XYZ file of C-alpha atoms in Angstrom:
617
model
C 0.000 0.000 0.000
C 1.403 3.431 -0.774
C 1.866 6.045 1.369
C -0.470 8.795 1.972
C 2.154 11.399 1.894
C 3.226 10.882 -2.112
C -0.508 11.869 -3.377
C -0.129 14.776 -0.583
C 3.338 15.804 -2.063
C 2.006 15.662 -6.032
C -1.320 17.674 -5.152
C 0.594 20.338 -3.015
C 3.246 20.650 -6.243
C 0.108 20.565 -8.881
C -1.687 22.900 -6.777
C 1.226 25.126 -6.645
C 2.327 25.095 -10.178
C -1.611 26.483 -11.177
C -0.401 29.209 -8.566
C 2.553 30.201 -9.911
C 0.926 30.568 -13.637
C -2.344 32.663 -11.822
C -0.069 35.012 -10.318
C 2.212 35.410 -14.078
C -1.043 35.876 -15.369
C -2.319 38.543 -12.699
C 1.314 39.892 -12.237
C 0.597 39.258 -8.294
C 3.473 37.956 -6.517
C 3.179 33.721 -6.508
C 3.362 33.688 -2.210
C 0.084 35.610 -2.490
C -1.887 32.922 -4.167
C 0.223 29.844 -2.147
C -0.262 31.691 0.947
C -4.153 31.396 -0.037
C -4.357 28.332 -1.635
C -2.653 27.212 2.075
C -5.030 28.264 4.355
C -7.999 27.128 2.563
C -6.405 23.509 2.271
C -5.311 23.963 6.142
C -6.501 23.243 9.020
C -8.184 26.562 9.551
C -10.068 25.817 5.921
C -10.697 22.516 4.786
C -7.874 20.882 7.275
C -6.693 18.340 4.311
C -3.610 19.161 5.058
C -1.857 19.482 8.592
C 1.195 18.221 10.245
C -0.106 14.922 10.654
C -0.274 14.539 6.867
C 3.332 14.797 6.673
C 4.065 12.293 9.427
C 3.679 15.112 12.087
C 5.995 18.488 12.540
C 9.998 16.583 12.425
C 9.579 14.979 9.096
C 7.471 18.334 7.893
C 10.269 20.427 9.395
C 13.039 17.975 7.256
C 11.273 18.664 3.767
C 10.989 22.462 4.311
C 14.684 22.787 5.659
C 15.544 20.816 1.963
C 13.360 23.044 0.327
C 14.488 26.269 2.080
C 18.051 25.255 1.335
C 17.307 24.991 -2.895
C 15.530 28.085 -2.637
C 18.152 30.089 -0.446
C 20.879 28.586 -2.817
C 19.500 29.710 -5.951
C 19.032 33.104 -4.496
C 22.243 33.341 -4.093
C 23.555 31.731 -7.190
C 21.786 35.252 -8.990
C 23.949 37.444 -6.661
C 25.765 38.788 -8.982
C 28.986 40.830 -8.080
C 28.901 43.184 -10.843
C 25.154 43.916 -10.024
C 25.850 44.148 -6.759
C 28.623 47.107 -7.193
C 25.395 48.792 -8.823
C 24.476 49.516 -5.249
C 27.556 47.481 -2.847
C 27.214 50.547 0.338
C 23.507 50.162 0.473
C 23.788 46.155 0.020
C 26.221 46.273 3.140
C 24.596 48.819 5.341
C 21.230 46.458 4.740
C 23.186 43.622 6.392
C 24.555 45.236 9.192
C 23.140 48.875 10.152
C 19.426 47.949 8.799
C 19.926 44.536 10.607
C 20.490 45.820 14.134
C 17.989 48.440 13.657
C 15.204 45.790 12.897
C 16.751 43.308 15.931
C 16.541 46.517 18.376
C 13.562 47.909 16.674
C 11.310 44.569 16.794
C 12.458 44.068 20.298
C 11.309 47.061 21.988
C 8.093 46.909 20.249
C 7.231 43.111 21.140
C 8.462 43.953 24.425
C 6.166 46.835 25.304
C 3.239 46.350 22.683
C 2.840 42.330 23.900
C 3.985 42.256 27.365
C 6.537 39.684 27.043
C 10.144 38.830 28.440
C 12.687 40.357 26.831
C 14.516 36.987 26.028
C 11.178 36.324 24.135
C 11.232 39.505 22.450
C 14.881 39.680 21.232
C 14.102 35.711 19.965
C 11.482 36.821 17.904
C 13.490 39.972 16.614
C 16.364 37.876 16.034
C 13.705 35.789 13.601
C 12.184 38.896 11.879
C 15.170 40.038 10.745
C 15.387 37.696 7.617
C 13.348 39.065 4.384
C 13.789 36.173 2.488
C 14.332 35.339 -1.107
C 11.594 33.049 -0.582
C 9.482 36.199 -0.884
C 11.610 38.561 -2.261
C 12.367 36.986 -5.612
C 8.667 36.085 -6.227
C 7.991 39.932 -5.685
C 10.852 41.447 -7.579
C 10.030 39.216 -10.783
C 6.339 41.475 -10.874
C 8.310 44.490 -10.103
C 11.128 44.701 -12.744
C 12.881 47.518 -10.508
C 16.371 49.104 -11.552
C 19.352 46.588 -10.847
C 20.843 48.878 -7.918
C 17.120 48.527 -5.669
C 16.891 44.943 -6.653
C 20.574 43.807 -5.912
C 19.745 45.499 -2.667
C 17.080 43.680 -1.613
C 18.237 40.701 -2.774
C 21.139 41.048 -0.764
C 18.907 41.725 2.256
C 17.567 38.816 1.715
C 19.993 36.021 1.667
C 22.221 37.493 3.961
C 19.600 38.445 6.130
C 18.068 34.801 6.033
C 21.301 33.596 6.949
C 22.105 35.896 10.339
C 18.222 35.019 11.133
C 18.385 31.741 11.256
C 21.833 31.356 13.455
C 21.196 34.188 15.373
C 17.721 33.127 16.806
C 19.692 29.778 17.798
C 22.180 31.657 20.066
C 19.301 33.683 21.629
C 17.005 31.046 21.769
C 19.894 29.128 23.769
C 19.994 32.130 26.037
C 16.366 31.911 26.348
C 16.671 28.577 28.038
C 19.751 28.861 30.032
C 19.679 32.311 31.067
C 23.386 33.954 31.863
C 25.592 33.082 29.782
C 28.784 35.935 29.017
C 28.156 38.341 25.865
C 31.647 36.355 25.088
C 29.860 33.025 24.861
C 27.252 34.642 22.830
C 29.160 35.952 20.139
C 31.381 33.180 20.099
C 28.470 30.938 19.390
C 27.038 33.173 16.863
C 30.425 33.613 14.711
C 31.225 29.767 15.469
C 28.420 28.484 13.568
C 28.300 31.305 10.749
C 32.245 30.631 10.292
C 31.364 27.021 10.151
C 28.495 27.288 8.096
C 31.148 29.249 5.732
C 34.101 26.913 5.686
C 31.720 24.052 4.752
C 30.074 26.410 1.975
C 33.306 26.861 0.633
C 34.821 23.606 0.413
C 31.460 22.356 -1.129
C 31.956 25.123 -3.833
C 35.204 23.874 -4.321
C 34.699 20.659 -5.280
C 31.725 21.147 -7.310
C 33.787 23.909 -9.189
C 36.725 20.681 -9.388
C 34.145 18.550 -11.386
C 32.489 20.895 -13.776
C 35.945 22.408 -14.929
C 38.489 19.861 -14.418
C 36.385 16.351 -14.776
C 35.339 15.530 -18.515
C 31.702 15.191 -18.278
C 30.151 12.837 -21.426
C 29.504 15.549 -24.153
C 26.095 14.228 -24.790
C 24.787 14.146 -21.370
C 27.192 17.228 -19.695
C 24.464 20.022 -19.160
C 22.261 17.055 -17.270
C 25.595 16.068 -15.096
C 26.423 20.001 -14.629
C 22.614 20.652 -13.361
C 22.795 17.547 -10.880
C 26.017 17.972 -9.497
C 25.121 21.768 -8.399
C 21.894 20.769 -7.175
C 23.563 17.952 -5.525
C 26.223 20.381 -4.247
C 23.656 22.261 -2.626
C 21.672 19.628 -0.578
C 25.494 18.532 0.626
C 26.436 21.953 1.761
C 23.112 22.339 3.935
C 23.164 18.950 5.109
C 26.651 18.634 5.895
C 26.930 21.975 8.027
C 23.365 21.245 9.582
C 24.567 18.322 10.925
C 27.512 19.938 12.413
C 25.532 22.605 14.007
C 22.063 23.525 13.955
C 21.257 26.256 11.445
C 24.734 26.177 9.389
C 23.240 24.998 6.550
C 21.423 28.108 5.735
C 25.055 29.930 5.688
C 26.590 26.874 3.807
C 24.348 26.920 0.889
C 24.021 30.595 0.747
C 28.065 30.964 0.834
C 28.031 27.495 -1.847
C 25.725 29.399 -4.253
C 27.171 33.153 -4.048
C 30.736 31.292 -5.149
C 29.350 29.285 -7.828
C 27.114 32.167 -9.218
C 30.390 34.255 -10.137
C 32.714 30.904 -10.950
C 31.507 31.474 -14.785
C 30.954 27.378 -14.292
C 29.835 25.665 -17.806
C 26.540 25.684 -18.866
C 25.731 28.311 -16.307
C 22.444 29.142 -18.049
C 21.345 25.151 -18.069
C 22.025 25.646 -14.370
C 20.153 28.176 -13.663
C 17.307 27.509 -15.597
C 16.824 24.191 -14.059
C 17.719 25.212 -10.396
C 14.768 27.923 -11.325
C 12.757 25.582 -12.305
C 13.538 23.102 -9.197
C 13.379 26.327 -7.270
C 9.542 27.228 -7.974
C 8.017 23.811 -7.450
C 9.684 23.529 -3.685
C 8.992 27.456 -3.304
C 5.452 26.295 -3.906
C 5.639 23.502 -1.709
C 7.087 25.686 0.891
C 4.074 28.000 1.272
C 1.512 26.008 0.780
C 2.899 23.349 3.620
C 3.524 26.790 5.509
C -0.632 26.679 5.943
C -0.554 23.382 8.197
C 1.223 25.164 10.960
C -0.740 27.913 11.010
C -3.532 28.389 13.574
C -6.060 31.720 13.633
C -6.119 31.182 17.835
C -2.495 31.926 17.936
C -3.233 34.841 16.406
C -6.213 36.081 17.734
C -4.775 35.686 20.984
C -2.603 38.692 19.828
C -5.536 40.649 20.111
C -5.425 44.713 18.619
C -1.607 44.866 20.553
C -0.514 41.967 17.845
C -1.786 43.857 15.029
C -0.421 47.152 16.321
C 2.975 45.806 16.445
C 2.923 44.436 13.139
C 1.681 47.591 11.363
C 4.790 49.702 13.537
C 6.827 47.275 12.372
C 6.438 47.652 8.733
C 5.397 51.320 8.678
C 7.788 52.348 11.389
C 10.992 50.536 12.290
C 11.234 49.355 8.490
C 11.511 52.971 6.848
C 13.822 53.860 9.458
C 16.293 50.940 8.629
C 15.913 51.683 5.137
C 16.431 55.100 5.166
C 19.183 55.125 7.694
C 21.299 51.987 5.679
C 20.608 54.335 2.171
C 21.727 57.915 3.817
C 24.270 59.082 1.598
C 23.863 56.528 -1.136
C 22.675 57.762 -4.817
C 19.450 55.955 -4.244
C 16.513 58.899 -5.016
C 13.777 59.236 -1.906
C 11.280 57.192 -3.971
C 13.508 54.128 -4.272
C 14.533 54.147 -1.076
C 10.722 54.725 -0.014
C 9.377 51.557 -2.148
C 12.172 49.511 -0.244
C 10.827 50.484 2.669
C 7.469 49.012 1.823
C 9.186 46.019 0.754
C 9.949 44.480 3.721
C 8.137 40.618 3.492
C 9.100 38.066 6.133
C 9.922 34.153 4.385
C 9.754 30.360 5.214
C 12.656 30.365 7.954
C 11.360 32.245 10.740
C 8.127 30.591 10.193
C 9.711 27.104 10.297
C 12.051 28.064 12.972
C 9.519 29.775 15.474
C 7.398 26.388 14.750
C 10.602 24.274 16.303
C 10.944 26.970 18.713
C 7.470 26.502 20.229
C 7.341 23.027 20.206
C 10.518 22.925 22.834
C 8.687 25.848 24.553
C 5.980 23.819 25.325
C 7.679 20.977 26.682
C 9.888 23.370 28.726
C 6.598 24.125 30.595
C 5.743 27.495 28.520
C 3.037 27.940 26.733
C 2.018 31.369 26.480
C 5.537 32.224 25.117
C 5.659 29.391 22.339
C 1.993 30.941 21.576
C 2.938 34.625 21.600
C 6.420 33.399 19.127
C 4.087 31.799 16.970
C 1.296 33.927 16.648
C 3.069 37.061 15.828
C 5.614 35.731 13.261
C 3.229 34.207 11.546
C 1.535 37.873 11.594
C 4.347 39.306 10.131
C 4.456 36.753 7.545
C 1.213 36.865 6.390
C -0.085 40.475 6.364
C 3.234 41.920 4.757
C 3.136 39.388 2.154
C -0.409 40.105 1.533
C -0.480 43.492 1.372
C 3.239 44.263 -0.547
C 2.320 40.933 -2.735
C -1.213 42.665 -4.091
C 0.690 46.418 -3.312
C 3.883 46.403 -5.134
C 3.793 46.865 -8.624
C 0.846 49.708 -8.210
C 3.402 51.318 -5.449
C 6.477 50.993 -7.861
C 4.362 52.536 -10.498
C 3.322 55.242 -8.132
C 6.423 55.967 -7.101
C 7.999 55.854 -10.963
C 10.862 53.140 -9.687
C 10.191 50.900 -12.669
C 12.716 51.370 -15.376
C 12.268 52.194 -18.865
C 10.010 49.655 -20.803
C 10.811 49.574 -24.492
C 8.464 47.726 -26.569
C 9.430 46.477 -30.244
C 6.917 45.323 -32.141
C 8.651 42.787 -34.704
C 11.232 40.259 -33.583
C 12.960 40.144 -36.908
C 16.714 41.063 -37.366
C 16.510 44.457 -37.189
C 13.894 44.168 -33.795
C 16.143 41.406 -32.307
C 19.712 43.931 -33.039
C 18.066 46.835 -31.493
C 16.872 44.990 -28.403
C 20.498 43.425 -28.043
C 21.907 46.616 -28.158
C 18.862 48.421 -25.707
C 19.329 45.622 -23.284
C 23.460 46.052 -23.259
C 22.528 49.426 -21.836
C 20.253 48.277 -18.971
C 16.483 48.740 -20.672
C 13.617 46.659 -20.106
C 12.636 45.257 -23.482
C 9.439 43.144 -24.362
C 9.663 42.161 -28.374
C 6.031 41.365 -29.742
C 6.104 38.679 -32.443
C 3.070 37.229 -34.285
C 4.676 34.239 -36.262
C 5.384 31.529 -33.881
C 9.024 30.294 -35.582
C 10.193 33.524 -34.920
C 8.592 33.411 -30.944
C 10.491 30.319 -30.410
C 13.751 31.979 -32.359
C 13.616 35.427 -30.654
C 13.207 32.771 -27.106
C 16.259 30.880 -27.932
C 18.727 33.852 -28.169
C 17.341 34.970 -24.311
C 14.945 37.828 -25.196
C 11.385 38.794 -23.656
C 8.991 38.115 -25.756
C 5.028 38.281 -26.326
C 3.394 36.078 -28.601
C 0.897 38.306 -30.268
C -0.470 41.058 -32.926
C 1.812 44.201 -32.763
C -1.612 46.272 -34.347
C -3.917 44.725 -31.410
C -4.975 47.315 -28.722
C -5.353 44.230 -25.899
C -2.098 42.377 -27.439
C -0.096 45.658 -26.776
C -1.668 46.235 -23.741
C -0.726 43.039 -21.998
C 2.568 43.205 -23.126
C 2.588 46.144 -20.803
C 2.726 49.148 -23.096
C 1.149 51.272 -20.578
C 4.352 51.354 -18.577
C 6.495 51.794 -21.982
C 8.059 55.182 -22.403
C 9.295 53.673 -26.122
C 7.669 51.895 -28.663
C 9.435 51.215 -31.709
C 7.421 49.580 -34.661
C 10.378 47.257 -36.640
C 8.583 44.553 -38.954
C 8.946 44.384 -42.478
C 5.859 45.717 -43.306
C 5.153 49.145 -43.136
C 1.343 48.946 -43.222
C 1.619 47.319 -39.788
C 4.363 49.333 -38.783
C 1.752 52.459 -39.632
C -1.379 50.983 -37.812
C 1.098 50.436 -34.426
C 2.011 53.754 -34.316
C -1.279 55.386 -34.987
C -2.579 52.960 -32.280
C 0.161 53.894 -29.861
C -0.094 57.933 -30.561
C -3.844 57.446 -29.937
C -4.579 54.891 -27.153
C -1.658 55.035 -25.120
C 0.634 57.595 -23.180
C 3.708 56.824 -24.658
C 6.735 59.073 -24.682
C 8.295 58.178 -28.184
C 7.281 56.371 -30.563
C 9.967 55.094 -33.835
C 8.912 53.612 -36.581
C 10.723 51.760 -39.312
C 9.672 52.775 -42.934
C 10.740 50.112 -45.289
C 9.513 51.952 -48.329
C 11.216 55.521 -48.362
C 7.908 56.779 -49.964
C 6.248 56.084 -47.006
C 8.348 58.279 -44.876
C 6.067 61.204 -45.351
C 2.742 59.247 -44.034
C 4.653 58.159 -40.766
C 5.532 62.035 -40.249
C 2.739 63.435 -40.225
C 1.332 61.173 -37.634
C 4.230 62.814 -35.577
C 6.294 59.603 -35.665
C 10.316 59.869 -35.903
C 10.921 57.612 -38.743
C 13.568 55.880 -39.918
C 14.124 54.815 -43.211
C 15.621 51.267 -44.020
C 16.748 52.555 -47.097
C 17.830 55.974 -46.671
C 19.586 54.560 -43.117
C 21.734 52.355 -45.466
C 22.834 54.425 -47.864
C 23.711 56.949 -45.197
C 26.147 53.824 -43.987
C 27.516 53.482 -47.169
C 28.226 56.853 -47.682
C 29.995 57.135 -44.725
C 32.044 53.767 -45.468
C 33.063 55.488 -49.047
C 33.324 59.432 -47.710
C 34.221 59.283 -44.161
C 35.490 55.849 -43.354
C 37.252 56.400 -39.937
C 34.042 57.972 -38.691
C 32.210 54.080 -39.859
C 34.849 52.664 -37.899
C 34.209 54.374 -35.091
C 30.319 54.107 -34.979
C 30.848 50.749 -35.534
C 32.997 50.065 -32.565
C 30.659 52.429 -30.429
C 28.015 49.510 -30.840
C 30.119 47.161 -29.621
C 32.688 48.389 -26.961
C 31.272 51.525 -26.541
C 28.061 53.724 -26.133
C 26.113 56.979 -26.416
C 24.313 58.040 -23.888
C 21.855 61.149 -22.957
C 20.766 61.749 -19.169
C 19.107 64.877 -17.664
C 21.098 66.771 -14.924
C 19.183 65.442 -11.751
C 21.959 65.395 -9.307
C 21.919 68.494 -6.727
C 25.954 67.992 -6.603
C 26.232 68.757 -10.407
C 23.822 72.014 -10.735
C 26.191 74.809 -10.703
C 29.336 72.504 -12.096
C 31.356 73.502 -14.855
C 32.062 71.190 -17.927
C 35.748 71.338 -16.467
C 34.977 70.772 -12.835
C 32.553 67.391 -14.246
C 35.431 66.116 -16.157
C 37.262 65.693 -13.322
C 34.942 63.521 -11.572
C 33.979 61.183 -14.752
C 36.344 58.102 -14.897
C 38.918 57.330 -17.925
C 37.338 56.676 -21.619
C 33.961 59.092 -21.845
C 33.735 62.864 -22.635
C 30.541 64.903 -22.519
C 30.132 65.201 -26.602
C 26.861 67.324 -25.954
C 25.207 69.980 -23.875
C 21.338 70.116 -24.456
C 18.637 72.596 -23.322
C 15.317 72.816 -24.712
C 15.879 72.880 -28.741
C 19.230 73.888 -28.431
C 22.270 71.641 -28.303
C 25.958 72.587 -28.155
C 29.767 71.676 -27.586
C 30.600 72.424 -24.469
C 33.407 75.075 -23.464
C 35.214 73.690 -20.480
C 33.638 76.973 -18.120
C 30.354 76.025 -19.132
C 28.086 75.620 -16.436
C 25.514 73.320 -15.618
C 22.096 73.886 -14.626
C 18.901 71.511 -13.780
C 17.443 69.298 -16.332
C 19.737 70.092 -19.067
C 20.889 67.015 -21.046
C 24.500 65.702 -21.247
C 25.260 63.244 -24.380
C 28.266 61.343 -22.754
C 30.329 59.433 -25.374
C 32.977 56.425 -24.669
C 33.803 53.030 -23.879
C 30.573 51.342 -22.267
C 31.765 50.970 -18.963
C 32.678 54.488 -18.392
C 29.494 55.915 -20.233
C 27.427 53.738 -17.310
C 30.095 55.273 -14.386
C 29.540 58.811 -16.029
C 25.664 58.657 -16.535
C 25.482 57.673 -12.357
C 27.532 61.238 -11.708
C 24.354 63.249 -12.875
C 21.335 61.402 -12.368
């Protein structure tokens, strides 16, 4: 006879797969709909599931430590270092500052708002301080913020997870045998994070060994390179885990940050598959979350509960936020959306559940009650509210970077949005003809299947957050009917068009589209290959070493510079080529000086163009 836990597992995975396409297809983060889909099949809703169906809380707790330690590895197989130096002083000060600000924060409020001990208190700050990439990936894939907000966060999160989960041990130790030294304390703290490290380390290591210096069968070497990571990563937790409780969380975070920047073969096999992996455990995860949940915990909180939660997030949150990003280039409504953004994940749940249970049998139930009830608070009404909140927040607070939409995944769509996405833009390509779908796919573009000339095609491919649409088929009668439906219907900055015929040019005009002709645009090339061709040469090597790039003078520090004074600060390889304001551009004299909003065209190598564009916005 089987066992009643495999249909459990394979509903729970089915159920959360039809999750995670309702919440692509809603753009609401996928913990909002798990989270739902949880307590309904709970045992506050239809009790199917509960600990019990799992074989009770230890073999419940075993899967989600598994799962936690896929999902906290891929996290921080994405962390990036060059998209972490987008933003590295707000990524540390996050970690540490922000950190002790929530751990002191949380504590005084749980200790005064709930009446409770302040070992209880400072063990359920200690848990509150993780944000999770079990919640903050799901939420930044909605909101498609700029690199130097999201490499934040995500930084937050792992790291955070990681001095969560260790820390709570060493103050839930303290909890039980009150008065031990602060000595002891941090010695317990940095023993099992260092150990947690070393063992992350040597597991990177060896995995690194076999995918660069073992040869793998060439037929079968992407499948041995996924399974040997993935491998790698259930090692690492287990490994340090067993050494000491909570290491694992630091092994496999430490594991995945090394082999993220290793450039390991067939990176992007690997990291499409742990993806993959990753969202069928993530919905697992949440949805198992549900069977530990009870409503009397929380209603015990009463209006105090619910008070501390809401200070929490509208109070102590903004005030780590804003006190980690003083000083940092981060504008006030950045920083103010990643204030909002402040979701709890799986670990403190899973850890205040283990937590309890040893409360209880150390004769104390009102504090295992009180642990349980309010994380679980924090868990759920953050992720509700910032899940359904976010991406009409971001909007609000203009955070989301430039959409360009190409209509037309042909060569010349495809080139452009290589070039756009070089620079940092947020492209979508629409393409009707399947073939080409699957084509424009393959080479790692976004892409919606649909009619560029469709009002509700356009629409969901999110053209009302585009600032550019640029119409680039091969036929200029659809090229035509996309512009005159984008001038019309939406509220989009620019809008290019391509004009295959050069007769056409004229029509596209006077719609008020800039136009480019494909014929005009390459005899201009040739001319300048037979007339001027050092000046080819050049262009040509702009597109692919270097770049051209315009930016409005934002930047207080810059209003009131001279051209000479700003040349200084830029690094090696870009000059400021142009000085724009209103219809009039320039060259720039070196005493020129700045003023608000005018433009600077920066030209040079691509690298420096990015460094020099940061200066002034």
């Amino acid at each position: 006879m089987s066992s009643p836990l495999i249909p459990t597992v394979a509903a729970i995975i089915a159920i959360g797969v039809i999750a995670q396409v309702l919440a692509d297809r809603f753009q609401v983060p996928s913990v909002v709909f798990l989270l739902a889909v949880g307590v309904i099949l709970g045992p506050e809703g239809l009790a199917i599931l509960t600990p019990q169906s799992f074989g009770g809380p230890e073999p419940l707790s075993a899967i989600v430590g598994l799962s936690v330690a896929i999902i906290v590895f891929e996290g921080a197989f994405h962390l990036k270092i060059d998209k972490l130096r987008e933003s590295p002083g707000a990524a540390l000060r996050l970690v540490t500052l922000g950190a002790i600000i929530a751990l002191v924060g949380t504590a005084l409020v749980v200790r005064f708002a709930l009446d409770v001990s302040w070992g209880i208190s400072f063990l359920i700050a200690a848990l509150l301080i993780a944000t999770g990439p079990t919640v903050i990936t799901p939420l930044l894939e909605v909101v498609p913020v700029r690199d130097r907000v999201g490499a934040a966060l995500e930084t937050e999160g792992v790291v955070n997870d990681v001095t969560a989960a260790i820390l709570a041990i060493v103050v839930f130790d303290v909890v039980l045998s009150p008065g031990q030294s602060a000595v002891a304390l941090v010695h317990n703290f940095a023993s099992r994070l260092g150990l947690g490290i070393a063992v992350g380390l040597l597991v990177a290591g060896i995995v690194w060994y076999l995918l660069m210096r073992v040869d793998l069968s060439p037929n079968s070497a992407p499948q041995h390179a996924r399974l040997i990571v993935l491998a790698g990563a259930l090692v690492a937790y287990g490994a340090a885990d067993m050494l000491a409780s909570e290491a694992g969380i630091a092994a496999v975070a430490t594991a995945g940050m090394i082999l993220g920047n290793a450039d390991l073969p067939y990176e992007e096999d690997i990291a499409s598959f742990k993806g993959d992996i990753t969202l069928l455990v993530l919905s697992f995860v949440f949805i198992a979350l549900a069977a530990l949940l009870s409503f009397d915990d929380l209603l015990q909180l009463g209006m105090p509960g619910l008070i501390a939660a809401l200070v929490l997030a509208l109070v102590v949150r903004p005030i780590g936020v804003f006190a980690s990003t003083r000083g940092d280039r981060l504008p006030f409504n950045e920083r103010a959306f990643m204030s909002f953004i402040g979701p709890r994940g799986i670990i403190p749940a899973s850890v205040a559940t283990l937590f309890a249970i040893q409360l209880q049998a150390n004769g104390r139930p009102e504090a295992a009650s009180v642990l349980v009830g309010f994380v679980f608070l924090v868990i759920f009404l953050p992720v509700v509210f910032e899940g359904s909140l976010a991406r009409p927040i971001a909007s609000r607070l203009d955070i989301i970077p430039m959409r360009v939409i190409i209509i037309g995944g042909g060569t010349v769509g495809r080139a452009l949005a290589e070039r756009l996405e070089a620079r940092g833009e947020n492209v979508v390509i629409i393409e009707e003809d399947q073939q080409m779908v699957e084509k424009t796919r393959d080479e790692g573009f976004t892409v919606h299947h649909g009619d560029g000339t469709d009002t509700d095609e356009l629409r969901a491919a999110g053209i009302e957050n585009a600032r550019i649409v640029v119409a680039a088929t091969g036929n200029d009668d659809a090229n035509l009917l996309a512009s005159q439906l984008t001038e019309s219907k939406f509220d989009v900055e620019t809008v290019i068009a391509r004009a295959n015929d050069p007769d056409n040019v004229d029509a596209f005009e006077e719609l008020g589209v800039k136009t480019v002709s494909s014929s005009m645009a390459t005899a201009w090339g040739i001319d300048n290959r037979i007339e001027r061709p050092a000046l080819a040469d050049w262009m040509t090597e702009i597109g692919r070493s270097g770049d051209v790039q315009e930016t409005e003078v934002t930047n207080p520090d810059c209003v009131g510079m001279t051209i000479r004074d700003l040349d200084e600060k830029l690094p090696d390889g870009v000059i400021v080529a142009l000085v724009s304001r209103g219809d009039e551009n320039r060259m720039p004299e070196a005493d020129y000086t700045l003023q608000r909003k005018y433009h600077l065209t920066f030209v040079g190598q691509r690298e420096p163009v990015r460094e020099a564009l940061k200066t002034c916005d």
